[in-house]
XYZ file of C-alpha atoms in Angstrom:
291
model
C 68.927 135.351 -42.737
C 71.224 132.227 -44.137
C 74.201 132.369 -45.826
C 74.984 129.763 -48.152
C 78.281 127.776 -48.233
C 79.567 130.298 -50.909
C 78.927 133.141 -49.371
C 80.967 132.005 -45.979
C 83.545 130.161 -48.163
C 84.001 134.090 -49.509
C 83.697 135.344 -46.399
C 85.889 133.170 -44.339
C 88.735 133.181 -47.136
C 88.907 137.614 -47.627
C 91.699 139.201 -46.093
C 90.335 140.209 -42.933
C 89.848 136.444 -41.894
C 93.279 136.488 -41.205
C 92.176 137.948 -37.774
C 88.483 136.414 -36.943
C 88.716 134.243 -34.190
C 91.871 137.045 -32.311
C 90.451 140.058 -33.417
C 87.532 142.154 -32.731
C 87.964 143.991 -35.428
C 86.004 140.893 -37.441
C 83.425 141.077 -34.772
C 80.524 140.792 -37.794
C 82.364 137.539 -39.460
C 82.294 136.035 -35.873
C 78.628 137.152 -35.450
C 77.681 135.406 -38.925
C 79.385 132.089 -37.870
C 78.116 132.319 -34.066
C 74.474 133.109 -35.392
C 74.611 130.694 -38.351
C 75.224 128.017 -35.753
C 72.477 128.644 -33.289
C 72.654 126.750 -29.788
C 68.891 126.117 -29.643
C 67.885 123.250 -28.102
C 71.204 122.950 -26.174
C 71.708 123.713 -22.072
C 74.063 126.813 -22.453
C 74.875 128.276 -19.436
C 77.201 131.276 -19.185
C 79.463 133.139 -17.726
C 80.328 130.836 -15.087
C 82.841 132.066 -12.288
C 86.102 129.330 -11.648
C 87.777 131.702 -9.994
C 88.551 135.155 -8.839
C 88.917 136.965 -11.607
C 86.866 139.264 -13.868
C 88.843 137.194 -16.651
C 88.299 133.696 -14.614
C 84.536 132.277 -16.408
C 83.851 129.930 -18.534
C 80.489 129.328 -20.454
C 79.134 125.522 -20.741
C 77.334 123.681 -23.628
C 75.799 120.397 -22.945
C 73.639 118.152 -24.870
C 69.633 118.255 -23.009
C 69.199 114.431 -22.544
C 73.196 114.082 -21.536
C 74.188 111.394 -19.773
C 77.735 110.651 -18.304
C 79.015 112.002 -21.573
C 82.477 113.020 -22.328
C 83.455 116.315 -21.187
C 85.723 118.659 -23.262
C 87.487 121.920 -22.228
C 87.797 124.531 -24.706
C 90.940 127.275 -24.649
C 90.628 129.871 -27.050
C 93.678 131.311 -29.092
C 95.141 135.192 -29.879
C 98.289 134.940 -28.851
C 97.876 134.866 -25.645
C 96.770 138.979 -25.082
C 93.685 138.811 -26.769
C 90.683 136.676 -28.061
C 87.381 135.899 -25.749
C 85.062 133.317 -25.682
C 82.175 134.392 -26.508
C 83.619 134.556 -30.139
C 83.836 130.898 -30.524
C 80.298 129.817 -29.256
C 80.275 127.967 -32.206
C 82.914 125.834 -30.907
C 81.084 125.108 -28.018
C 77.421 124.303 -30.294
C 79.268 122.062 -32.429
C 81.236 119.931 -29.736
C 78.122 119.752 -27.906
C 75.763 119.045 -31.278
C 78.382 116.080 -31.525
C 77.013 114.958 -27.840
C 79.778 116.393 -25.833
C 79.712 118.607 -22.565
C 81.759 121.468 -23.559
C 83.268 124.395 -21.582
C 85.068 127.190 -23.226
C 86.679 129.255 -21.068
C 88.118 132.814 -21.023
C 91.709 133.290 -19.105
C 93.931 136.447 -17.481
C 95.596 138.288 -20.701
C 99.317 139.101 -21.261
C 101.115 141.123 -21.171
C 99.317 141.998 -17.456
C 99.696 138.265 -16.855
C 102.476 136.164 -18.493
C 103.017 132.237 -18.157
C 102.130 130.957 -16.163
C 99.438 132.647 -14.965
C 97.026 131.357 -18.170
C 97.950 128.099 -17.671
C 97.019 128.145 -13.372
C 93.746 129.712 -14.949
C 93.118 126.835 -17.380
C 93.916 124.834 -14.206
C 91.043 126.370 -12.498
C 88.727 126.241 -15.323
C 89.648 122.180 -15.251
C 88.777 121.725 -12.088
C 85.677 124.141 -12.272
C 84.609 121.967 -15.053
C 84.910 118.531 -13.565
C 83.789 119.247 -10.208
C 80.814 120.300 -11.835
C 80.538 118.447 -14.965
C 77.553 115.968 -13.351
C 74.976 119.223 -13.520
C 75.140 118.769 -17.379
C 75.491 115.435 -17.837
C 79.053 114.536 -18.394
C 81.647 112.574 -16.716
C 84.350 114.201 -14.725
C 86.671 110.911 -15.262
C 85.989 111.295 -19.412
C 87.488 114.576 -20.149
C 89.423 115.705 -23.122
C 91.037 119.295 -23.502
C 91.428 121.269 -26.265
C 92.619 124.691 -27.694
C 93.882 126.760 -30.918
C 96.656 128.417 -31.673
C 97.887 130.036 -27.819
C 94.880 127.775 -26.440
C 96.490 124.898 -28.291
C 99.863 125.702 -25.983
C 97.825 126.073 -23.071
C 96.064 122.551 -23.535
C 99.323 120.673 -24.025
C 100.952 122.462 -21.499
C 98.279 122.243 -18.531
C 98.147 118.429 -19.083
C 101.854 117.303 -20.143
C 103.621 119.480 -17.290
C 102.666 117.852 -14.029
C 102.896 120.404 -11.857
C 99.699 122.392 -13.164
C 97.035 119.426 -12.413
C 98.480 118.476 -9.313
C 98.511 122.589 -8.245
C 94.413 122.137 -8.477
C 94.039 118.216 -7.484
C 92.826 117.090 -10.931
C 94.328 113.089 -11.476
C 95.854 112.433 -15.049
C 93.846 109.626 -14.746
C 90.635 111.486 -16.099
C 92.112 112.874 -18.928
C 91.349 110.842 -21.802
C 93.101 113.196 -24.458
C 94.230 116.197 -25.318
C 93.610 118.077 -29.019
C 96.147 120.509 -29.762
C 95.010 122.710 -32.863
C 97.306 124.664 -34.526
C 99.594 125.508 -31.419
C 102.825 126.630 -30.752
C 104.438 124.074 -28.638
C 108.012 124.189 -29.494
C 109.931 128.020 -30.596
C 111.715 130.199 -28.918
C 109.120 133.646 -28.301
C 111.936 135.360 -27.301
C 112.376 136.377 -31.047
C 108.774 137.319 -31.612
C 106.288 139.491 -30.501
C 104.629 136.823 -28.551
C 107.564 137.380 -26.167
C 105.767 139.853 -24.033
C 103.127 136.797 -22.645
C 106.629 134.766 -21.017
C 108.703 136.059 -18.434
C 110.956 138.653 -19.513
C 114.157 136.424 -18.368
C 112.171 133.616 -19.135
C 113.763 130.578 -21.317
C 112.508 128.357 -24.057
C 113.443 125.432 -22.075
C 111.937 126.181 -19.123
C 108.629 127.013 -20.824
C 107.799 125.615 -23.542
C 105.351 122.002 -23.624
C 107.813 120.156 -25.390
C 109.800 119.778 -22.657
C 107.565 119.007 -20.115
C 106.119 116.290 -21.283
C 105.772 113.783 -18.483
C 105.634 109.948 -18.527
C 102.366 109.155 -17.999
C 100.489 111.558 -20.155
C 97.108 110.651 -22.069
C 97.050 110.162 -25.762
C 97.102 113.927 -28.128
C 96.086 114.998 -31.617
C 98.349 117.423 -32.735
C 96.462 118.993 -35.984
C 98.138 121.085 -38.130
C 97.210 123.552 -41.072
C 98.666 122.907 -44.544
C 99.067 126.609 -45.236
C 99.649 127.680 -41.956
C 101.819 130.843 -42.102
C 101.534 132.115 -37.957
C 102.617 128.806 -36.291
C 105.330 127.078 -38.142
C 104.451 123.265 -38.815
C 107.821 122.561 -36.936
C 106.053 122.939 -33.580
C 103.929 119.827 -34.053
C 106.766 117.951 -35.348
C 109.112 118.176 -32.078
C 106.034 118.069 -29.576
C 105.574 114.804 -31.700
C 108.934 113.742 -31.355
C 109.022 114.908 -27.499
C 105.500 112.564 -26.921
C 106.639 109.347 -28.842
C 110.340 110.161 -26.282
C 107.906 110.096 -23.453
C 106.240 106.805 -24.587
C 102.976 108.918 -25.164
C 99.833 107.818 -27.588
C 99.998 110.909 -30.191
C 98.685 111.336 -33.506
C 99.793 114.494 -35.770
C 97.590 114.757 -38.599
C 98.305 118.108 -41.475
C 94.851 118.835 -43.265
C 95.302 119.959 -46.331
C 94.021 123.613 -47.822
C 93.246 125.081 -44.153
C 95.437 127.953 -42.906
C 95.734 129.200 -39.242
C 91.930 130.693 -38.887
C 90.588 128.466 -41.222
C 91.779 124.967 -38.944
C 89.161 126.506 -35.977
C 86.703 127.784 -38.475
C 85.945 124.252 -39.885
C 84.821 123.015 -36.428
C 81.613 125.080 -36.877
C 79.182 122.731 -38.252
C 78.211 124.581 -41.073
C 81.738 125.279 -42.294
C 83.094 121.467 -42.668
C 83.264 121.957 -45.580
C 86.442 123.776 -44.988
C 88.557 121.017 -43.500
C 88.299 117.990 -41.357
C 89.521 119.554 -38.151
C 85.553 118.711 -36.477
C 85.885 115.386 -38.148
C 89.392 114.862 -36.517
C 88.223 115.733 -32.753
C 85.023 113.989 -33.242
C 87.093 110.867 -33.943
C 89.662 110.635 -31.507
C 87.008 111.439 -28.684
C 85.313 108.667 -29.681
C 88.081 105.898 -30.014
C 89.512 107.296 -26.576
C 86.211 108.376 -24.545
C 85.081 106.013 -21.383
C 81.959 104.013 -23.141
C-alpha cells in the first residue's frame, strides 16, 4: 500500500517519532519507511560477518552496474545501547539509489561494551568494507563514513583519533570525508545517562572526538538539526572549532525545521521533503569523491 507525503509527514512528526530510528517500540513507523523505500533492483547483501561477534555484521547496498564508485560506511545511532541496522535499510537504499556502495553496520552495545569497544568495531566494519568493497563495485581508496546521533560520534571519532585506523591498517589516505549527523562530539556524559557507554573513571578529555582530532584528517560535514532537543547544537560548534584548530576542511551546516529523528528520517528518499540532510551528503560526496 503507499502512503502519501501527508500521511508520513503525520506520521513521522506524532509523538512516538521521538524514538523511531532508537527504539523498537516504533518498529511499524520503521517498517512503513523501510517498505516505502524498497531496495529492488539494488545488490543487497546481508548480514555480513567483520568480525567475531554476534553484534560484528554489517549489511551492503550497492548500485547493479557499479563501477569503482564511492563507498560509504553507515553507523547507526541510540545512544550507544540500542538501535540496529536493519531499521535504517532505508539509509542504505537511498545512499545506494544516489550511486553509492553503502554498508551499514551493527556494533557491540553498552553498557556490556563501553568506548571503546564500538569504535574498534566500526574499525572492523572499515576494514571489512574496503577490503571487500571491489565485489560491489566501489573503490576502497573513495570512502566516506557516516553516522547519526551515537553513530555520528563513532564516525568522527574512528577517523579523527589516529589510533583506531592504524589498530586495523586502514590509511587516512582513503578517506575522502566524513558526515557527522546530529552527533555528540563535544559534552561531558558523565552528567547524563549516556554515561554508562564510557568508562566509569573515564574523562571527557580523554574521550571525546573533539580532542582527538589529528592533523591530517579528511574534510567533515557536521549537520545539525534546528530543533534539536537530545544533542545540544554546541557539540558541532566546538568539533568545528577543534577541525578548523587542526587545519581540517569542515563544513557545519543547521537545517532548518528538522529535529533529532527527523535529520536521519529525511535521508529516505521519499521523505526529502523533510529536510535537506540527503541533499547535504549527496553533495559533499560528490565535490570530495575520487572521479
Amino acid at each position: 500500500m503507499r502512503f502519501s507525503s501527508r500521511l508520513i509527514l503525520a506520521l513521522m512528526g506524532a509523538a512516538a517519532l521521538s524514538a523511531v530510528l532508537s527504539s523498537c517500540s516504533s518498529d511499524r513507523i520503521v517498517q512503513t519507511v523501510n517498505a516505502t523505500n524498497s531496495p529492488r533492483g539494488l545488490n543487497v547483501v546481508q548480514n555480513q560477518r567483520y568480525g567475531p561477534d554476534t553484534r560484528n555484521t554489517i549489511d551492503v547496498y550497492a548500485p547493479q552496474e557499479a563501477r569503482s564508485a564511492p563507498v560509504v560506511l553507515f553507523i547507526h545511532g541510540g545512544s550507544w545501547t540500542g538501535g540496529d541496522k536493519s531499521q535504517h535499510a532505508f539509509v542504505g537504499e537511498s545512499l545506494a539509489r544516489a550511486g553509492y556502495v553503502t554498508g551499514v553496520m551493527n556494533y557491540r552495545l553498552a553498557p556490556q561494551n563501553r568506548y571503546p569497544t564500538y569504535i574498534q568495531d566500526a574499525a572492523l566494519a572499515l576494514k571489512w568494507l574496503r577490503d571487500n568493497a571491489g565485489k560491489y563495485g566501489g573503490n576502497p581508496q573513495n570512502v566516506f563514513v557516516a553516522g547519526h546521533s551515537a553513530g555520528g560520534f563513532n564516525a568522527v571519532e574512528l577517523v579523527d583519533n589516529a589510533r583506531w585506523l592504524r589498530e586495523v591498517n586502514v590509511p587516512i589516505s582513503s578517506i575522502r570525508g566524513v558526515i557527522g549527523i546530529a552527533g555528540p562530539y563535544s559534552y561531558d556524559f558523565r552528567e547524563f545517562s549516556s554515561r554508562n557507554a564510557f568508562p566509569e573513571e573515564g574523562l571527557p578529555d580523554d574521550i571525546m572526538p573533539d580532542r582527538h582530532v589529528r592533523a591530517d584528517a579528511p574534510p567533515h560535514l557536521l549537520l545539525v538539526a534546528a530543533n534539536d532537543t537530545t544533542v545540544y547544537p554546541q557539540n558541532a560548534i566546538n568539533m568545528e572549532a577543534a577541525l578548523q584548530k587542526a587545519g581540517a576542511q569542515v563544513e557545519r551546516k543547521v537545517l532548518p525545521r528538522l529535529n533529532h529523528i527527523t535529520i536521519l528520517g529525511a535521508v529516505a528518499r521519499n521523505l526529502t521533503f523533510l529536510g535537506g540532510t540527503r541533499a547535504e551528503i549527496i553533495q559533499f560526496i560528490e565535490a570530495r569523491r575520487l572521479k
